[in-house]
XYZ file of C-alpha atoms in Angstrom:
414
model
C -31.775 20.760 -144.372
C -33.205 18.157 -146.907
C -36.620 18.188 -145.914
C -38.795 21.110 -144.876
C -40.197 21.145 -141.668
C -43.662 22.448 -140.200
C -43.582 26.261 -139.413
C -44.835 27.178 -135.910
C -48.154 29.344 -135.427
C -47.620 32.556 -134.398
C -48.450 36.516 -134.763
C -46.730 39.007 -136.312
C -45.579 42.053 -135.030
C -45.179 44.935 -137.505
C -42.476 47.746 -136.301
C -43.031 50.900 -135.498
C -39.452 51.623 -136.737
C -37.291 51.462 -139.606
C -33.986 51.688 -137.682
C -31.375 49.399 -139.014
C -30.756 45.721 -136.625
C -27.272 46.136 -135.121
C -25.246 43.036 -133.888
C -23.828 41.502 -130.829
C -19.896 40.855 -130.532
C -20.388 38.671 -127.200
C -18.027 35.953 -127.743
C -19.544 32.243 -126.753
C -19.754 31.298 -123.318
C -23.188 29.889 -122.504
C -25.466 27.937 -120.039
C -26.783 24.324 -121.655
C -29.223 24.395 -124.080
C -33.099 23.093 -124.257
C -32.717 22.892 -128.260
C -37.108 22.836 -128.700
C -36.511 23.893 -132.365
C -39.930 24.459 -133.934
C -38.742 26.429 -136.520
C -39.705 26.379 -140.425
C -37.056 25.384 -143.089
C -33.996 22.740 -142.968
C -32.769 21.361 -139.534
C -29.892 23.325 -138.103
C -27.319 20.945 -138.697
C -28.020 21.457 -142.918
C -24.830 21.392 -144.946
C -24.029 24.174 -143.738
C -21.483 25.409 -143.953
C -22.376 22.001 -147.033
C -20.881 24.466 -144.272
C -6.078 28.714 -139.013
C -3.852 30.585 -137.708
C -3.628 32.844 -134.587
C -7.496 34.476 -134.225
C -7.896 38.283 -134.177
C -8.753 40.468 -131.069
C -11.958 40.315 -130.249
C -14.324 42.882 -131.666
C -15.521 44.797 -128.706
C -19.220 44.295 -127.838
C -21.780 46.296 -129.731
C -25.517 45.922 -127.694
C -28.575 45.371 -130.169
C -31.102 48.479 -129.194
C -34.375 47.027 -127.255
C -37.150 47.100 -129.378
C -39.367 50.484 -129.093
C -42.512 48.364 -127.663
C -41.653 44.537 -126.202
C -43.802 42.037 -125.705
C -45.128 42.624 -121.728
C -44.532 39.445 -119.557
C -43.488 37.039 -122.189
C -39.489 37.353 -121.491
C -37.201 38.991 -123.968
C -36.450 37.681 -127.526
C -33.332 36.345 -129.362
C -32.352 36.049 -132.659
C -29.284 34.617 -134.157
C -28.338 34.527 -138.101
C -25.708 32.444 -139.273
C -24.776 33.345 -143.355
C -22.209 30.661 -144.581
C -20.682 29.571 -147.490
C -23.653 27.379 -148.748
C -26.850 28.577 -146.353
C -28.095 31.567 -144.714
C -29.920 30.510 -141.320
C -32.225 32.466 -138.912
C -33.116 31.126 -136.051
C -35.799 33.448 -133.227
C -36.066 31.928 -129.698
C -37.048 33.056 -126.081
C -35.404 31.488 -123.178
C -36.828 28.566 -121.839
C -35.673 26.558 -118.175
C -32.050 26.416 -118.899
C -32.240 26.858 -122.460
C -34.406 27.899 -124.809
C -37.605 27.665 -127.062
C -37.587 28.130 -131.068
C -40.641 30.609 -131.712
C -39.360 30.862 -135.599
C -36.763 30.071 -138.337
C -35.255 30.773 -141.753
C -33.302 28.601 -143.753
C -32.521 28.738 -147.502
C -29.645 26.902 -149.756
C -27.978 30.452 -151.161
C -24.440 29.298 -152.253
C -23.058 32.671 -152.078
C -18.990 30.670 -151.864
C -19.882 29.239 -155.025
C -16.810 29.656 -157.317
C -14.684 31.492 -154.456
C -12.176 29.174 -154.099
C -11.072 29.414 -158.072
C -11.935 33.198 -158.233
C -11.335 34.505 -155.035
C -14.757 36.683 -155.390
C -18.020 36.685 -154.575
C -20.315 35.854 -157.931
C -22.805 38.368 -158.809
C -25.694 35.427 -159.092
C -24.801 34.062 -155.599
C -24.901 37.507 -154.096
C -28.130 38.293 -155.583
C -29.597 34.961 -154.609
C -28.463 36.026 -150.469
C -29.980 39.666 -150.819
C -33.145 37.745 -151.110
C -32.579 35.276 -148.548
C -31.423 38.227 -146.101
C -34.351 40.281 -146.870
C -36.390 37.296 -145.938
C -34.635 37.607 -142.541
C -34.842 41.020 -142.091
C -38.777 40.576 -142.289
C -39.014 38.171 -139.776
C -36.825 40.173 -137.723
C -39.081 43.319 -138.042
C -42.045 41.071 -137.252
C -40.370 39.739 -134.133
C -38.160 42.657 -133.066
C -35.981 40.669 -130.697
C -34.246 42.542 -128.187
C -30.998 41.252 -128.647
C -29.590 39.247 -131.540
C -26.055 38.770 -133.526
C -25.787 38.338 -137.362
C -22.283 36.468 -138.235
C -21.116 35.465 -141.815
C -18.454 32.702 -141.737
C -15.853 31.323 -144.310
C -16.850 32.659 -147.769
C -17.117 36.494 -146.403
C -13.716 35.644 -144.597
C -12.207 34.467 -147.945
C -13.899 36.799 -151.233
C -11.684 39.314 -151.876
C -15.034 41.383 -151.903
C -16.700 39.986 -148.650
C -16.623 43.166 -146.906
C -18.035 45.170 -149.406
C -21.100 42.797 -149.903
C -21.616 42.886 -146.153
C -21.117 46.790 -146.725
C -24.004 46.614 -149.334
C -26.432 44.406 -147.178
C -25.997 46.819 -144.411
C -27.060 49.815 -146.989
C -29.822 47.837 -148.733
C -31.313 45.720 -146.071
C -30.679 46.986 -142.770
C -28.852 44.431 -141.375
C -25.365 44.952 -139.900
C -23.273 41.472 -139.940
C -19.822 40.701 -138.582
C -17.330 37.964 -139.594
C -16.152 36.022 -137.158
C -12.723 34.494 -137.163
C -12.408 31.022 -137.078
C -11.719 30.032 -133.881
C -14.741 32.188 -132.639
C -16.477 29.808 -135.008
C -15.201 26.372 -133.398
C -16.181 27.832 -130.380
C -19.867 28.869 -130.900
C -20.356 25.272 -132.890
C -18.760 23.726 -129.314
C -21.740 25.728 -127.402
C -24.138 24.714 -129.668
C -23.497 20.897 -129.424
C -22.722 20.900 -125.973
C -25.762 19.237 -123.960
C -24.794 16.277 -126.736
C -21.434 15.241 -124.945
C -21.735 12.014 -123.491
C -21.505 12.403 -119.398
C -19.307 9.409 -119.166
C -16.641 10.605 -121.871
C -13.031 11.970 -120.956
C -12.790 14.101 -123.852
C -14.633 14.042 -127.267
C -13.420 15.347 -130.764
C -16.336 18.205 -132.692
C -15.895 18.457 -135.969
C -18.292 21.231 -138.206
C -18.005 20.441 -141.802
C -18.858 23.673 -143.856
C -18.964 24.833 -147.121
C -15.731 26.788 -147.624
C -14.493 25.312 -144.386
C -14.200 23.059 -141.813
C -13.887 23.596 -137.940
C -12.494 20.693 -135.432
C -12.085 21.212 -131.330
C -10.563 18.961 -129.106
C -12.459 18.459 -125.615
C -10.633 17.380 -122.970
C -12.291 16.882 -119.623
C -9.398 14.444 -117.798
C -8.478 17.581 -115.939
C -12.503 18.049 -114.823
C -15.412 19.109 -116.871
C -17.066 22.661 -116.423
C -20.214 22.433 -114.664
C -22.236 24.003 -117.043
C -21.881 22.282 -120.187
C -22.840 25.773 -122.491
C -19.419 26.769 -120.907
C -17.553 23.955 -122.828
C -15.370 25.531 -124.823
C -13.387 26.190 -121.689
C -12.632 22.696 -121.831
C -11.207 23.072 -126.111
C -7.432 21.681 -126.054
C -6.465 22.281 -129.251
C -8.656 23.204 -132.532
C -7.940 23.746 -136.454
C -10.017 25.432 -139.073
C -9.344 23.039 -142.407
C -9.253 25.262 -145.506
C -11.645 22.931 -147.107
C -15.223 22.358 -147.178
C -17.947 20.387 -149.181
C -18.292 23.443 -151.969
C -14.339 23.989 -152.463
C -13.769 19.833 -152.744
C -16.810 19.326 -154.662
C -15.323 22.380 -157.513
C -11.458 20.545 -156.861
C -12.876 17.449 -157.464
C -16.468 17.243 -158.991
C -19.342 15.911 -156.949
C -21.626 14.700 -159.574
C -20.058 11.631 -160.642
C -17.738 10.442 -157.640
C -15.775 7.041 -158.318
C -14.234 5.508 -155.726
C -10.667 6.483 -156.933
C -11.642 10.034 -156.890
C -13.694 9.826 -153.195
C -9.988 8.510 -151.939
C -8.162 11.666 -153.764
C -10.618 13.685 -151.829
C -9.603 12.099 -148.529
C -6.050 12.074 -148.880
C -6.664 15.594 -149.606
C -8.005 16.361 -146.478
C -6.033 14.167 -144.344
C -2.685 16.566 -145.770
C -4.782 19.675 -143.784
C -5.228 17.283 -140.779
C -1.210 16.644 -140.553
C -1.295 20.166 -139.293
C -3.512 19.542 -136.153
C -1.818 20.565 -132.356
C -1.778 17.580 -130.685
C -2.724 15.109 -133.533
C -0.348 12.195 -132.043
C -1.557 13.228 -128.184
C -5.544 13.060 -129.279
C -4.616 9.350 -130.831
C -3.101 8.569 -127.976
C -5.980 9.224 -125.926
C -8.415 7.854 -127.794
C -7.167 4.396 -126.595
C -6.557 4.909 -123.594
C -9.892 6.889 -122.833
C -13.174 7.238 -123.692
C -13.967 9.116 -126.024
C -16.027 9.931 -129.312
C -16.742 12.160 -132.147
C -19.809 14.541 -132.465
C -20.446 15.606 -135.298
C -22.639 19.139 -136.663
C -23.112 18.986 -140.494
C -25.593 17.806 -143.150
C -23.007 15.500 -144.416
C -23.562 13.343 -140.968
C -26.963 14.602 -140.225
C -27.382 12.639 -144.242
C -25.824 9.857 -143.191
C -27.684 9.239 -140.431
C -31.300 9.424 -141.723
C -29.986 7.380 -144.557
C -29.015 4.701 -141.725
C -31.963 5.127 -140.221
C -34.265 4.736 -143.656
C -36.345 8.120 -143.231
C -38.696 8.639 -146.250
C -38.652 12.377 -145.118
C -36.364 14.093 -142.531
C -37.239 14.164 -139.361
C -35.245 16.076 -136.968
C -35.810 14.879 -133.989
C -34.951 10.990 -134.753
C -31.613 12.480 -136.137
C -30.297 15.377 -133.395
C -28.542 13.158 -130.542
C -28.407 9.672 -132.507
C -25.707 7.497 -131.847
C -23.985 6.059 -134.934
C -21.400 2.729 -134.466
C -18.336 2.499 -136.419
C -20.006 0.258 -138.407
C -23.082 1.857 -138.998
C -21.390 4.651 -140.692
C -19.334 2.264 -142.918
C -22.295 0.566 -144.207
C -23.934 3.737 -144.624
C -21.596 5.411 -146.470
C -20.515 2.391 -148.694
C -23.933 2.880 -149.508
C -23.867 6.538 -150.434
C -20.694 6.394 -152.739
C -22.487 3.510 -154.603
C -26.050 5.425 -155.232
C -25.813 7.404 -158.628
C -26.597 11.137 -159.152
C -30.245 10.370 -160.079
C -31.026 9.386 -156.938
C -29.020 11.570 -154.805
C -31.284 13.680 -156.537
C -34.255 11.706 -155.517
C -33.997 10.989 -152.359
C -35.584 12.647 -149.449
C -32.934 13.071 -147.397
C -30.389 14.660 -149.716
C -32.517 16.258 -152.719
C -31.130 18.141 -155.371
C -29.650 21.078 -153.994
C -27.586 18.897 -151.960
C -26.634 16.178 -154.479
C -23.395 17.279 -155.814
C -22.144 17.973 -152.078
C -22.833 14.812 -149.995
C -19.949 12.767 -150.825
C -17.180 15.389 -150.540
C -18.533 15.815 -146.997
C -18.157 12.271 -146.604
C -14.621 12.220 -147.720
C -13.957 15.193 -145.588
C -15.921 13.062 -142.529
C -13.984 9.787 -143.725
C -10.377 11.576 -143.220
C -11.439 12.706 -139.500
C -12.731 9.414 -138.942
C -9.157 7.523 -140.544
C -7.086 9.781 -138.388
C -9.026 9.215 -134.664
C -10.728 6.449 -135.015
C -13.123 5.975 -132.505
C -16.092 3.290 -131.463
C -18.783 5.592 -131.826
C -19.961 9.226 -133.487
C -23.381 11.519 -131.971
C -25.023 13.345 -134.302
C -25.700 17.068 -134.037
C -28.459 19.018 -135.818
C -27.664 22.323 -134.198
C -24.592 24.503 -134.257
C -23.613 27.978 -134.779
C -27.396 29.500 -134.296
C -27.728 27.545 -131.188
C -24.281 28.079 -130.094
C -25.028 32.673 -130.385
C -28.540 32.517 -128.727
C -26.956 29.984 -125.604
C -24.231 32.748 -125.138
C -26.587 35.796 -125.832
C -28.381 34.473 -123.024
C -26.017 33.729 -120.627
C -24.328 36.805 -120.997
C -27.853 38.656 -120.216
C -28.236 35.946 -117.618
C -24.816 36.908 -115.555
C -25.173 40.727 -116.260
C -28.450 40.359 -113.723
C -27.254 37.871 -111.855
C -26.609 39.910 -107.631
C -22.856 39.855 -106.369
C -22.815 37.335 -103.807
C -19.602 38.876 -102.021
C -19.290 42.445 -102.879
C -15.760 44.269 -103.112
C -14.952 45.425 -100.120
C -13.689 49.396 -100.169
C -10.221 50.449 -99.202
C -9.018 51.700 -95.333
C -12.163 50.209 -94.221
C -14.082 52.392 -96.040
């Protein structure tokens, strides 16, 4: 995300075939995740998607071809690849206890939705700025040759008139096969990915994943009992929404360069009009106080925020994934924010140029969530989608070898 992180040691594997990488379509369920992320690049909860309606059936499940010579005695490898609206993201992992450890990891600031929501097409500059990002992947894919993996592309593929073709192209070109997920598969994988962050204690809790072309919210609500293991959450979602908006389509509504206070509240008010249209909006209010409950939230907007609060001189990912923010702490923080200029956006360590223009309409999209459930407290999450494929990839492998305990009986006493 803002700052680059140390890349892990490790040895490369060349292939001894050219075959192209074909994806998973196992939707999320998932066992809790050891998030160990050692992986080079920004931290997984990077603007990403910085980064509703009825879902479609689900795609029926397409099994990745095992490598032609895995590693012996090391356990099986993962991949998941996460191409949004403002960042393509690879992250390579092995299983690890209950969860799992990061052996590598790809991210890059591509902007392929730039300009979608006025043109309603992918540009030919932010296309050709992904190809290289997803031949990057592809590499590290060949090197690693996981043995199962699942390549997704989220909001601005879902919107461009010309998503599919593009995806068409970087099947051709590259070799790599990727699917779009609706949005409600999305909410879901971003609730598996965050899920070992709920607090124990909390009755419900409200997700939110602010993206670049959109934004994904999920209710939790555990008053009727929580499921034992917490990769399993979404079985606990009540109600979600996927907003229409996201830090790239307010920051080209509304500019992002030079945000005056006037304009940050047009940007909220904007938001808050998509929020109106939430299931259960009143009922999630009410239990807010009457329960406990609190946000989490999986973005670079808060993942900013928070090593602003905390005064990093360079990001550091593990001071940031599972902090606790008060109320307060993100109203001073953000006060903060909408008072620094460009320049030093630009400046600082923990937002950098590429992420300058896009901050503050996160914020505002944050600050609307925040005005419409209020709660005491908000955890931050630098993980999400990636995570949220490689806990369910593994779970699913995990239950297809898991032994029938009581075995069907046959008919007539057969």
């Amino acid at each position: 995300m803002m700052c680059v992180r140390a890349r892990p040691a490790f040895r490369s594997l060349r292939p001894r075939t050219k075959e192209p990488f074909v994806t998973d379509s196992v939707r999320s369920a998932a066992a809790s995740a050891l998030v160990d992320e050692a992986g080079s690049g920004a931290p997984s909860g990077s603007l990403r998607k910085e980064r509703g309606g009825t879902p479609p059936a689900q795609a029926p499940d397409q099994r990745t071809h095992i490598a032609p010579h895995p590693r012996r005695n090391r356990g099986p490898l993962y991949a998941a690849l996460d191409l949004g609206t403002n960042n393509c993201r690879l992250l390579i992992a092995r299983p690890h206890d209950r969860g799992f450890r990061v052996l590598d990891g790809f991210t890059r600031i591509v902007r392929l939705g730039e300009g979608v929501s006025v043109t309603g097409r992918l540009g030919d500059a932010a296309m050709e700025r992904t190809m290289e990002a997803l031949r990057q992947c592809r590499n590290k894919l060949r090197d690693h040759q996981p043995t199962r993996m699942r390549l997704i592309a989220t909001e601005a593929c879902r919107a461009a008139e010309n998503g599919p073709a593009f995806l068409d192209r970087v099947k051709n070109e590259i070799g790599l096969d990727l699917e779009i997920v609706d949005r409600r598969t999305e909410a879901e994988l971003a609730v598996t990915g965050c899920a070992d962050l709920i607090d124990g204690e909390a009755q419900g809790a409200l997700m939110f994943d602010i993206g670049g072309g959109s934004s994904e919210l999920a209710w939790l609500d555990f008053r009727g009992g929580r499921p034992r293991a917490q990769g399993r959450m979404s079985a606990s979602i009540r109600s979600w929404q996927s907003l229409p908006v996201g830090v790239v389509s307010i920051a080209e509504k509304f500019g992002g360069v030079d945000v005056t206070p006037a304009v940050f509240e047009e940007m909220v008010a904007f938001v808050a009009s998509h929020l109106r249209q939430f299931r259960g909006r009143e009922k999630l209010r009410q239990m807010i106080g009457t329960h406990p409950v609190h946000l989490i939230g999986t973005s670079g907007t808060v993942t900013t925020l928070a090593g602003l609060h905390l005064g990093l001189e360079r990001y550091e990912r593990q001071k940031v994934d599972g902090l606790w923010m008060r109320r307060d702490q993100v109203d001073e923080t953000m006060r903060a924010l909408l008072g620094m200029p460009f320049e030093r956006r630009v400046a600082h360590p923990c937002i950098g140029k590429d992420r300058a223009d896009l901050v503050l309409p996160g914020c505002a999209i944050f600050e609307a969530i925040r005005r419409e459930w209020p709660t005491d407290r908000v955890r931050v999450a630098d993980r999400g989608l990636r995570e949220g494929i490689l806990i369910s990839l593994m779970d699913a492998d995990r239950t297809q070898k898991r032994p029938n305990r009581y075995p069907r009986r046959q008919a007539n006493g057969q």
